[in-house]
CSV table of C-alpha atoms and ligand atoms in Angstrom, one decimal:
chain,number,residue,atom,x,y,z
A,1,MET,CA,139.3,44.5,331.3
A,2,LYS,CA,137.9,47.9,332.2
A,3,LYS,CA,137.4,47.5,335.9
A,4,ILE,CA,138.8,45.2,338.5
A,5,GLY,CA,138.3,44.8,342.2
A,6,ILE,CA,140.8,44.1,345.0
A,7,LEU,CA,140.3,42.6,348.4
A,8,THR,CA,142.3,41.4,351.4
A,9,SER,CA,140.9,38.4,353.3
A,10,GLY,CA,141.7,36.1,356.2
A,11,GLY,CA,144.5,37.1,358.6
A,12,ASP,CA,146.3,40.3,357.7
A,13,ALA,CA,150.0,40.1,356.7
A,14,PRO,CA,152.7,42.9,356.5
A,15,GLY,CA,153.1,43.6,352.8
A,16,MET,CA,149.4,43.4,351.9
A,17,ASN,CA,149.4,47.2,351.5
A,18,ALA,CA,152.4,47.1,349.2
A,19,ALA,CA,150.7,44.5,347.1
A,20,VAL,CA,147.5,46.6,346.9
A,21,ARG,CA,149.5,49.6,345.8
A,22,SER,CA,151.2,47.6,343.1
A,23,VAL,CA,147.9,46.2,341.9
A,24,VAL,CA,146.3,49.7,341.7
A,25,ARG,CA,149.2,51.3,340.0
A,26,THR,CA,149.8,48.5,337.5
A,27,ALA,CA,146.1,48.6,336.6
A,28,VAL,CA,146.1,52.4,336.3
A,29,SER,CA,149.1,52.1,333.9
A,30,LEU,CA,147.1,49.7,331.8
A,31,GLY,CA,144.1,52.0,331.8
A,32,ILE,CA,142.0,49.7,334.1
A,33,GLU,CA,139.8,51.2,336.8
A,34,VAL,CA,140.2,49.7,340.3
A,35,VAL,CA,137.7,49.3,343.1
A,36,GLY,CA,138.8,48.5,346.6
A,37,ILE,CA,136.5,46.0,348.3
A,38,ARG,CA,136.6,46.5,352.1
A,39,LYS,CA,136.6,43.8,354.8
A,40,GLY,CA,137.3,40.8,352.5
A,41,TYR,CA,134.4,38.9,351.1
A,42,ASN,CA,132.0,40.7,353.5
A,43,GLY,CA,132.6,43.9,351.5
A,44,LEU,CA,131.7,42.1,348.3
A,45,ILE,CA,128.4,40.9,349.9
A,46,GLU,CA,127.6,44.3,351.3
A,47,GLY,CA,128.8,46.4,348.4
A,48,ASP,CA,131.4,48.1,350.6
A,49,PHE,CA,133.4,49.6,347.6
A,50,ILE,CA,135.8,52.5,347.3
A,51,PRO,CA,137.3,53.8,344.0
A,52,LEU,CA,141.1,53.6,344.1
A,53,ASP,CA,143.6,55.6,342.0
A,54,SER,CA,147.3,56.1,342.2
A,55,ARG,CA,147.1,58.7,345.0
A,56,SER,CA,144.7,56.5,347.1
A,57,VAL,CA,147.6,54.2,347.6
A,58,SER,CA,150.3,56.8,348.5
A,59,ASP,CA,152.1,56.3,351.8
A,60,ILE,CA,151.0,52.7,352.4
A,61,ILE,CA,154.0,50.8,351.0
A,62,ASN,CA,155.7,51.1,354.4
A,63,ARG,CA,152.6,50.2,356.5
A,64,GLY,CA,151.7,46.9,358.1
A,65,GLY,CA,148.1,45.6,358.2
A,66,THR,CA,145.7,46.3,355.4
A,67,PHE,CA,144.1,49.7,354.7
A,68,LEU,CA,141.3,47.8,352.9
A,69,PHE,CA,140.6,46.0,356.2
A,70,THR,CA,140.2,42.2,356.3
A,71,ALA,CA,137.7,39.7,357.6
A,72,ARG,CA,136.7,36.1,357.8
A,73,SER,CA,133.3,35.9,356.1
A,74,PRO,CA,131.3,32.7,356.9
A,75,LYS,CA,128.4,34.2,355.0
A,76,PHE,CA,130.3,34.2,351.7
A,77,LYS,CA,130.3,30.4,351.9
A,78,THR,CA,126.5,30.3,351.7
A,79,GLU,CA,124.5,30.3,348.4
A,80,GLU,CA,122.8,33.6,349.5
A,81,GLY,CA,126.1,35.3,350.3
A,82,MET,CA,127.7,34.2,347.0
A,83,ALA,CA,124.7,35.3,345.0
A,84,ARG,CA,124.7,38.8,346.6
A,85,ALA,CA,128.5,39.0,345.9
A,86,ILE,CA,128.1,38.2,342.3
A,87,ALA,CA,125.1,40.6,341.9
A,88,ASN,CA,127.2,43.4,343.4
A,89,CYS,CA,130.1,42.7,341.1
A,90,LYS,CA,127.8,42.9,338.1
A,91,GLU,CA,126.1,46.1,339.3
A,92,GLU,CA,129.5,47.7,340.0
A,93,GLY,CA,130.9,46.5,336.6
A,94,ILE,CA,133.7,44.6,338.3
A,95,GLU,CA,135.1,42.2,335.7
A,96,GLY,CA,137.8,40.5,337.7
A,97,ILE,CA,139.2,40.4,341.3
A,98,VAL,CA,142.6,40.2,342.9
A,99,VAL,CA,142.2,38.3,346.1
A,100,MET,CA,145.0,38.5,348.8
A,101,GLY,CA,145.0,35.9,351.5
A,102,GLY,CA,145.6,32.2,352.2
A,103,ASP,CA,144.1,28.9,350.9
A,104,GLY,CA,140.6,29.7,352.4
A,105,SER,CA,140.5,33.0,350.5
A,106,PHE,CA,141.6,31.2,347.3
A,107,ARG,CA,138.7,28.7,347.7
A,108,GLY,CA,136.4,31.7,347.6
A,109,ALA,CA,138.3,33.0,344.5
A,110,LEU,CA,137.8,29.6,342.9
A,111,ASP,CA,134.0,29.7,343.5
A,112,LEU,CA,133.8,33.2,342.0
A,113,SER,CA,135.9,32.2,339.0
A,114,ASN,CA,133.6,29.2,338.4
A,115,ARG,CA,130.6,31.6,338.5
A,116,GLY,CA,132.0,34.0,335.9
A,117,ILE,CA,134.1,36.5,337.9
A,118,PRO,CA,137.7,35.7,337.1
A,119,CYS,CA,140.0,35.9,340.1
A,120,VAL,CA,143.7,35.9,340.7
A,121,GLY,CA,145.0,35.1,344.2
A,122,ILE,CA,148.1,36.5,345.8
A,123,PRO,CA,149.5,34.5,348.7
A,124,CYS,CA,149.6,36.5,351.9
A,125,THR,CA,150.2,35.0,355.3
A,126,ILE,CA,152.9,35.2,357.9
A,127,ASP,CA,152.8,31.4,358.2
A,128,ASN,CA,154.3,30.6,354.8
A,129,ASP,CA,152.1,27.5,354.7
A,130,ILE,CA,150.7,27.7,351.2
A,131,ALA,CA,151.9,24.7,349.2
A,132,SER,CA,151.8,26.2,345.7
A,133,THR,CA,154.4,28.9,346.5
A,134,GLU,CA,157.8,28.9,348.1
A,135,TYR,CA,157.0,32.2,349.7
A,136,THR,CA,154.0,34.1,351.2
A,137,ILE,CA,153.9,37.8,351.7
A,138,GLY,CA,154.4,38.7,355.4
A,139,PHE,CA,156.7,35.8,356.3
A,140,ASP,CA,159.9,37.7,356.3
A,141,THR,CA,158.6,40.6,358.3
A,142,ALA,CA,157.1,38.2,360.9
A,143,LEU,CA,160.4,36.4,361.2
A,144,ASN,CA,162.4,39.5,361.6
A,145,THR,CA,160.0,40.8,364.3
A,146,ALA,CA,160.2,37.5,366.2
A,147,VAL,CA,164.0,37.4,366.0
A,148,GLU,CA,164.2,40.9,367.3
A,149,MET,CA,161.9,40.1,370.2
A,150,ILE,CA,163.7,36.9,371.1
A,151,ASP,CA,167.1,38.5,371.0
A,152,ARG,CA,165.8,40.8,373.8
A,153,ILE,CA,164.6,37.7,375.7
A,154,ARG,CA,168.0,36.2,375.3
A,155,ASP,CA,169.6,39.2,377.0
A,156,THR,CA,167.7,38.7,380.2
A,157,ALA,CA,167.8,34.9,380.0
A,158,GLN,CA,171.6,35.2,379.7
A,159,SER,CA,171.9,37.7,382.6
A,160,HIS,CA,169.9,35.4,385.0
A,161,ASP,CA,171.1,31.9,383.7
A,162,ARG,CA,167.5,31.1,382.9
A,163,CYS,CA,165.6,29.1,380.3
A,164,SER,CA,163.0,30.9,378.2
A,165,VAL,CA,160.3,29.1,376.3
A,166,VAL,CA,158.9,31.3,373.6
A,167,GLU,CA,155.8,30.6,371.6
A,168,VAL,CA,155.7,32.0,368.1
A,169,MET,CA,152.7,32.0,365.7
A,170,GLY,CA,151.8,29.1,363.4
A,171,ARG,CA,148.5,27.3,364.1
A,172,ASN,CA,149.2,24.5,361.7
A,173,ALA,CA,152.7,25.1,360.5
A,174,GLY,CA,156.1,25.3,362.1
A,175,TYR,CA,157.9,27.5,359.5
A,176,ILE,CA,158.0,30.6,361.7
A,177,ALA,CA,159.2,28.5,364.7
A,178,LEU,CA,161.9,26.6,362.6
A,179,TYR,CA,163.4,29.7,360.9
A,180,THR,CA,163.2,31.8,364.0
A,181,GLY,CA,164.6,29.1,366.1
A,182,ILE,CA,167.7,28.7,363.9
A,183,ALA,CA,168.2,32.5,363.7
A,184,VAL,CA,168.1,33.0,367.5
A,185,GLY,CA,170.2,30.0,368.2
A,186,ALA,CA,167.5,28.1,370.1
A,187,THR,CA,168.5,24.9,372.1
A,188,ALA,CA,165.3,23.2,370.9
A,189,ILE,CA,162.5,23.9,368.4
A,190,LEU,CA,159.1,22.3,368.8
A,191,ILE,CA,156.8,22.3,365.7
A,192,PRO,CA,153.5,20.6,364.7
A,193,GLU,CA,155.2,18.7,361.8
A,194,VAL,CA,157.3,16.6,364.2
A,195,ARG,CA,155.8,14.9,367.3
A,196,PRO,CA,156.9,17.0,370.3
A,197,ASP,CA,159.3,15.1,372.5
A,198,ILE,CA,159.8,17.1,375.7
A,199,THR,CA,162.0,14.3,377.2
A,200,SER,CA,164.6,14.8,374.6
A,201,VAL,CA,164.5,18.6,375.0
A,202,ILE,CA,165.2,18.1,378.7
A,203,SER,CA,168.0,15.7,378.1
A,204,LYS,CA,169.5,18.1,375.6
A,205,ILE,CA,169.4,20.9,378.1
A,206,LYS,CA,171.0,18.7,380.7
A,207,LYS,CA,173.7,17.5,378.2
A,208,THR,CA,174.5,21.1,377.1
A,209,GLN,CA,174.5,22.2,380.8
A,210,LYS,CA,177.4,19.7,381.3
A,211,ASN,CA,179.1,21.5,378.4
A,212,GLY,CA,179.0,24.8,380.2
A,213,LYS,CA,175.8,26.2,378.7
A,214,LYS,CA,173.9,28.3,381.3
A,215,HIS,CA,170.9,29.8,379.5
A,216,PHE,CA,168.5,28.3,377.1
A,217,ILE,CA,165.9,29.3,374.5
A,218,VAL,CA,163.2,26.9,373.5
A,219,ILE,CA,161.0,27.9,370.6
A,220,LEU,CA,157.5,26.5,370.5
A,221,ALA,CA,155.1,26.8,367.5
A,222,GLU,CA,151.6,27.9,368.5
A,223,GLY,CA,150.2,24.7,366.9
A,224,VAL,CA,152.1,22.5,369.5
A,225,GLY,CA,150.5,24.3,372.5
A,226,GLY,CA,151.0,23.6,376.2
A,227,ILE,CA,153.7,26.2,376.9
A,228,LYS,CA,153.0,26.4,380.7
A,229,ASP,CA,153.3,22.6,381.1
A,230,ILE,CA,156.4,22.4,379.0
A,231,ALA,CA,158.1,25.2,381.0
A,232,GLU,CA,157.1,23.7,384.3
A,233,LYS,CA,158.5,20.3,383.3
A,234,ILE,CA,161.8,21.8,382.1
A,235,GLU,CA,162.1,23.7,385.4
A,236,ARG,CA,161.2,20.7,387.5
A,237,GLU,CA,163.6,18.3,385.8
A,238,THR,CA,166.6,20.6,385.1
A,239,GLY,CA,166.4,22.9,388.1
A,240,ILE,CA,166.8,25.9,385.8
A,241,VAL,CA,164.3,28.8,386.4
A,242,THR,CA,162.2,28.7,383.2
A,243,LYS,CA,160.1,31.7,382.0
A,244,THR,CA,157.4,31.7,379.3
A,245,THR,CA,156.6,34.3,376.6
A,246,ILE,CA,153.8,34.2,374.0
A,247,LEU,CA,154.8,36.6,371.2
A,248,GLY,CA,151.3,36.7,369.7
A,249,HIS,CA,150.0,39.4,367.4
A,250,VAL,CA,153.2,41.5,367.6
A,251,GLN,CA,154.4,39.2,364.9
A,252,ARG,CA,151.6,40.2,362.5
A,253,GLY,CA,152.1,44.0,362.6
A,254,GLY,CA,154.8,46.4,361.7
A,255,ALA,CA,156.4,47.9,358.6
A,256,PRO,CA,157.1,45.2,356.0
A,257,THR,CA,160.7,44.3,355.3
A,258,LEU,CA,162.4,45.0,351.9
A,259,ARG,CA,161.7,41.4,350.9
A,260,ASP,CA,158.0,41.6,351.6
A,261,ARG,CA,157.7,45.0,349.8
A,262,LEU,CA,159.6,43.7,346.8
A,263,ILE,CA,157.7,40.4,346.4
A,264,ALA,CA,154.4,42.1,347.1
A,265,THR,CA,155.1,44.6,344.3
A,266,LYS,CA,156.1,41.8,341.9
A,267,MET,CA,153.1,39.6,342.7
A,268,GLY,CA,150.7,42.5,342.4
A,269,TYR,CA,152.1,43.4,339.0
A,270,LYS,CA,151.8,39.8,337.8
A,271,ALA,CA,148.2,39.4,339.1
A,272,VAL,CA,147.0,42.5,337.1
A,273,HIS,CA,148.7,41.4,333.9
A,274,LEU,CA,147.1,38.0,334.2
A,275,LEU,CA,143.6,39.5,334.6
A,276,ASN,CA,144.3,41.9,331.7
A,277,GLN,CA,145.1,39.0,329.5
A,278,GLY,CA,141.7,37.5,330.4
A,279,VAL,CA,143.3,34.8,332.6
A,280,GLY,CA,141.5,34.1,335.8
A,281,ASN,CA,141.2,31.2,338.3
A,282,ARG,CA,145.0,31.4,339.0
A,283,VAL,CA,147.2,32.1,342.0
A,284,VAL,CA,150.5,33.9,341.8
A,285,CYS,CA,153.4,31.8,343.2
A,286,MET,CA,157.1,32.0,343.7
A,287,ARG,CA,159.0,29.0,342.3
A,288,GLY,CA,162.8,28.9,342.1
A,289,GLY,CA,162.7,32.6,343.0
A,290,ASP,CA,160.6,33.4,339.9
A,291,ILE,CA,157.1,34.8,340.0
A,292,VAL,CA,154.8,32.4,338.1
A,293,ASP,CA,151.1,31.4,338.3
A,294,GLU,CA,149.1,28.2,339.0
A,295,ASP,CA,145.6,27.0,338.5
A,296,ILE,CA,143.7,27.5,341.8
A,297,THR,CA,142.3,23.9,342.0
A,298,THR,CA,145.8,22.5,341.4
A,299,ALA,CA,147.3,24.9,343.9
A,300,LEU,CA,144.8,23.9,346.6
A,301,GLU,CA,145.5,20.2,346.1
A,302,MET,CA,149.3,20.6,346.6
A,303,ARG,CA,151.0,19.6,349.8
A,304,LYS,CA,154.0,21.6,351.0
A,305,PRO,CA,157.1,19.5,351.5
A,306,PHE,CA,158.6,20.2,354.9
A,307,ASP,CA,162.3,20.9,355.0
A,308,PHE,CA,163.4,18.2,357.4
A,309,ASP,CA,167.1,18.8,356.5
A,310,LEU,CA,166.7,22.2,358.2
A,311,ILE,CA,165.5,20.5,361.4
A,312,LYS,CA,168.6,18.3,361.3
A,313,ILE,CA,170.8,21.4,360.9
A,314,ALA,CA,169.0,23.2,363.7
A,315,GLU,CA,169.5,20.1,365.9
A,316,GLU,CA,173.3,19.8,365.2
A,317,VAL,CA,174.2,23.4,365.6
A,318,SER,CA,172.4,23.9,369.0
A,319,ILE,CA,174.7,21.7,371.1
B,401,ADP,P1,142.9,32.3,354.8
B,401,ADP,O1,142.6,32.9,353.5
B,401,ADP,O2,144.0,33.1,355.5
B,401,ADP,O3,143.2,30.9,354.7
B,401,ADP,P2,140.3,31.7,356.0
B,401,ADP,O4,140.5,30.2,355.9
B,401,ADP,O5,139.8,32.2,357.2
B,401,ADP,O6,141.7,32.5,355.8
B,401,ADP,O7,139.4,32.1,354.7
B,401,ADP,C1,139.1,33.5,354.5
B,401,ADP,C2,137.7,33.6,353.9
B,401,ADP,O8,137.7,32.9,352.7
B,401,ADP,C3,136.6,32.9,354.7
B,401,ADP,O9,136.2,33.7,355.8
B,401,ADP,C4,135.6,32.7,353.7
B,401,ADP,O10,134.9,33.9,353.5
B,401,ADP,C5,136.4,32.4,352.5
B,401,ADP,N1,136.4,30.9,352.3
B,401,ADP,C6,137.1,30.1,353.0
B,401,ADP,N2,136.9,28.8,352.6
B,401,ADP,C7,136.0,28.9,351.6
B,401,ADP,C8,135.3,27.9,350.8
B,401,ADP,N3,135.5,26.6,350.9
B,401,ADP,N4,134.5,28.4,349.8
B,401,ADP,C9,134.3,29.7,349.7
B,401,ADP,N5,134.9,30.7,350.4
B,401,ADP,C10,135.7,30.3,351.4
B,402,F6P,O1,147.5,32.6,359.7
B,402,F6P,C1,148.2,33.6,360.4
B,402,F6P,C2,148.0,33.5,361.9
B,402,F6P,O2,148.6,34.6,362.4
B,402,F6P,C3,148.4,32.2,362.5
B,402,F6P,O3,149.8,32.1,362.7
B,402,F6P,C4,147.6,32.3,363.8
B,402,F6P,O4,147.4,31.0,364.3
B,402,F6P,C5,146.3,32.9,363.4
B,402,F6P,O5,146.6,33.6,362.2
B,402,F6P,C6,145.7,33.8,364.4
B,402,F6P,O6,144.5,34.3,363.9
B,402,F6P,P1,143.7,35.4,364.7
B,402,F6P,O7,144.4,36.7,364.5
B,402,F6P,O8,142.4,35.4,364.0
B,402,F6P,O9,143.6,35.0,366.1
């Protein structure tokens, strides 16, 4: 390989920059040129390319977001968009691409690989909802941010003997809610993987009230929805003043944690070595703590097993 491209796609995740840095510097060490493709697949269609060298990625390991910008590109899914993307790769001499994003972005990487541009995916999303990997870049930073914010909410809930219902991100997945809920000592955690049962949340609050508990935190995954109704029902049926907070995009920003920087660096290194060996159509994954790779089609067909034991633990320690 003489020249590779790199793009970030879908929702940004803290640690993407650290992964870009690792890709660029690993490639430079191997004598491979690197082209940054801006704004995800849109940049590939529009030929929005910038040359990257070791110095172009200085001072980004500690920055959230993605300095290459990101986008969702409906046009890339069309025949015309795909044809333009491939023509631009050929014209620029891009022989392989590292794609950072989630399953949607990997579908695009599969299409490109099938049309002669080998791609390697790196899993990046705060949701940790990619089945082929135990870990996705950004998850740890998002969790730590959410925990810090909810600890602050706890201070005021405790001072006023209130209940706080806090919505965390996760449109389709409850990992952020479950992990955060355990770490902040939530009384109840509502996630899309388990049918939400507000009645049992209310009876738990009442039961623990009898135990002497005076303030409560309920964590709600975005995918469950209905925060206002839930809070009103809790207040009506328990008599406890109940406030709501939607954490939102604060969870997506900020300096990546050590874990995200380290895993991003390892995954970036792995991706470039795969491409350099002429291996494409793969996603980099973490399995048993090791960094390995998987065929994209196989990866996309996998289903992530949910850790129901963790739900049980959360239930039992929040009495
Ligand atoms: P994520 O990568 O975080 O899952 P999206 O699902 O929004 O985010 O996908 C990011 C981009 O990947 C889309 O905007 C589109 O350009 C591309 N993409 C998604 N699905 C496909 C598909 N089936 N075929 C080709 N490209 C796709
Ligand atoms: O996939 C990451 C994520 O932050 C989800 O948790 C959330 O539902 C979604 O992206 C929000 O996307 P957007 O920033 O486009 O609103």
